[in-house]
Amino acid sequence: MGGTKINSGIITCQGEVLYSYSLPTLAGKVNVVDRVVEAIDAVLDKLPKHPTLKGIGVGTAGQVDWKTGSIRFANDLLPGYTGTPLREILQERFRLPIYVDNDVNVLALTEKVLGSGQGADHFLCLALGTGVGGVVVTNGKIVHGAWGGAGEIGHMSVNYKGLPCICGNIGCLEQYASGTGIAKLMNDRLADLPGVEHVPVNAKEVVDLWLNGDVLAAEVMDEVIASLGSAIASLLHIFNPERIVLGGGVAEVGEPLISRLRLEVKRRAMPSLFEDVRIESALQRTLSGMIGAGLQVWEYSE
Ligand SMILES: [Zn+2]
């Protein structure tokens, strides 16, 4: 469930999608929870009284209180959503076990069952999208922290004198390695060029320019790779993972970014903690968030 779209589906324990449905969230116009219920109803209608339906898993935007399944905080993209006791409401409505986590954490379950996390007990996921999301998996389990707020890798500072971040910190990874951050780094450079009218570019265009040898884009991507390398090296030192999985729109470029990143991390990390680590691309699959949301039911039920 995101700020613009809600996907729902019937998922098997292997992460296979038997049926899926999508509808616009219409945040700010209608009650978001009503839309979630509508999305669930739409798939249940396809399998009426399905005998083996085991539960409902939700991956949602916002910060989730994992113990209660309520929304601890959601930004202005989802007005009125903060404080919603989502699990309670859905349990009341559907009379099934309900599991609610944030949209990034559930992606780690998709990676664990279908993707680059397969066979690994210790791995980290970074989702480089509009922001930078993160998940830490240790001993095969997602690290939730005290209430579910753990894994905000995007708000780990990689430069204590750096760019201010909306979270209140300075120099957060998200300022350098998110799509938004990359576009801003490039557009600021373009704006500084004397006497040239510039058309704002997006992150995808920066990456394309970089691959085509553009000098300014190369400067920006050097900064992106250095910030990611610094963050990942610190994460290796703290968590000793076997794998780092990179997803999100920015990571779609794949090997050109990942190979540079491996060199950068190698340069920065303790050799003992770097040597066996694999840095890989996430599954590039539509609905992977929805699949992970469903997989929670098997992950957490007895
Ligand atoms: Zn931040």
PDB file of N, CA and C and ligand atoms in Angstrom, residues 154-157 164-175, ligand 1:
ATOM      1  N   GLY A 154      18.601   4.744   5.072  1.00  0.00           N
ATOM      2  CA  GLY A 154      18.616   6.008   4.331  1.00  0.00           C
ATOM      3  C   GLY A 154      18.899   7.211   5.211  1.00  0.00           C
ATOM      4  N   HIS A 155      18.647   7.062   6.499  1.00  0.00           N
ATOM      5  CA  HIS A 155      18.887   8.180   7.415  1.00  0.00           C
ATOM      6  C   HIS A 155      20.098   7.929   8.290  1.00  0.00           C
ATOM      7  N   MET A 156      21.006   7.124   7.759  1.00  0.00           N
ATOM      8  CA  MET A 156      22.310   6.980   8.380  1.00  0.00           C
ATOM      9  C   MET A 156      23.185   8.067   7.761  1.00  0.00           C
ATOM     10  N   SER A 157      23.839   8.855   8.595  1.00  0.00           N
ATOM     11  CA  SER A 157      24.647   9.950   8.066  1.00  0.00           C
ATOM     12  C   SER A 157      25.947   9.418   7.485  1.00  0.00           C
ATOM     13  N   PRO A 164      21.589  18.999   4.814  1.00  0.00           N
ATOM     14  CA  PRO A 164      20.548  18.767   5.819  1.00  0.00           C
ATOM     15  C   PRO A 164      19.465  17.831   5.275  1.00  0.00           C
ATOM     16  N   CYS A 165      18.895  17.038   6.169  1.00  0.00           N
ATOM     17  CA  CYS A 165      17.867  16.071   5.754  1.00  0.00           C
ATOM     18  C   CYS A 165      16.553  16.389   6.462  1.00  0.00           C
ATOM     19  N   ILE A 166      15.453  16.007   5.833  1.00  0.00           N
ATOM     20  CA  ILE A 166      14.130  16.232   6.430  1.00  0.00           C
ATOM     21  C   ILE A 166      13.971  15.569   7.796  1.00  0.00           C
ATOM     22  N   CYS A 167      14.753  14.524   8.071  1.00  0.00           N
ATOM     23  CA  CYS A 167      14.593  13.816   9.343  1.00  0.00           C
ATOM     24  C   CYS A 167      15.183  14.600  10.513  1.00  0.00           C
ATOM     25  N   GLY A 168      15.976  15.632  10.215  1.00  0.00           N
ATOM     26  CA  GLY A 168      16.616  16.401  11.275  1.00  0.00           C
ATOM     27  C   GLY A 168      18.124  16.196  11.322  1.00  0.00           C
ATOM     28  N   ASN A 169      18.588  15.106  10.721  1.00  0.00           N
ATOM     29  CA  ASN A 169      20.029  14.812  10.723  1.00  0.00           C
ATOM     30  C   ASN A 169      20.714  15.554   9.568  1.00  0.00           C
ATOM     31  N   ILE A 170      22.015  15.432   9.515  1.00  0.00           N
ATOM     32  CA  ILE A 170      22.840  16.090   8.493  1.00  0.00           C
ATOM     33  C   ILE A 170      23.554  15.003   7.697  1.00  0.00           C
ATOM     34  N   GLY A 171      23.573  15.141   6.385  1.00  0.00           N
ATOM     35  CA  GLY A 171      24.374  14.233   5.554  1.00  0.00           C
ATOM     36  C   GLY A 171      23.841  12.824   5.455  1.00  0.00           C
ATOM     37  N   CYS A 172      22.507  12.652   5.547  1.00  0.00           N
ATOM     38  CA  CYS A 172      21.927  11.305   5.441  1.00  0.00           C
ATOM     39  C   CYS A 172      22.191  10.714   4.049  1.00  0.00           C
ATOM     40  N   LEU A 173      22.377   9.389   4.010  1.00  0.00           N
ATOM     41  CA  LEU A 173      22.599   8.672   2.754  1.00  0.00           C
ATOM     42  C   LEU A 173      21.548   9.041   1.706  1.00  0.00           C
ATOM     43  N   GLU A 174      20.305   9.193   2.158  1.00  0.00           N
ATOM     44  CA  GLU A 174      19.196   9.523   1.257  1.00  0.00           C
ATOM     45  C   GLU A 174      19.433  10.811   0.461  1.00  0.00           C
ATOM     46  N   GLN A 175      20.185  11.748   1.033  1.00  0.00           N
ATOM     47  CA  GLN A 175      20.461  13.012   0.341  1.00  0.00           C
ATOM     48  C   GLN A 175      21.387  12.811  -0.866  1.00  0.00           C
TER      49      GLN A 175
HETATM   50 ZN    ZN B   1      17.676  11.830   7.214  1.00  0.00          ZN
END
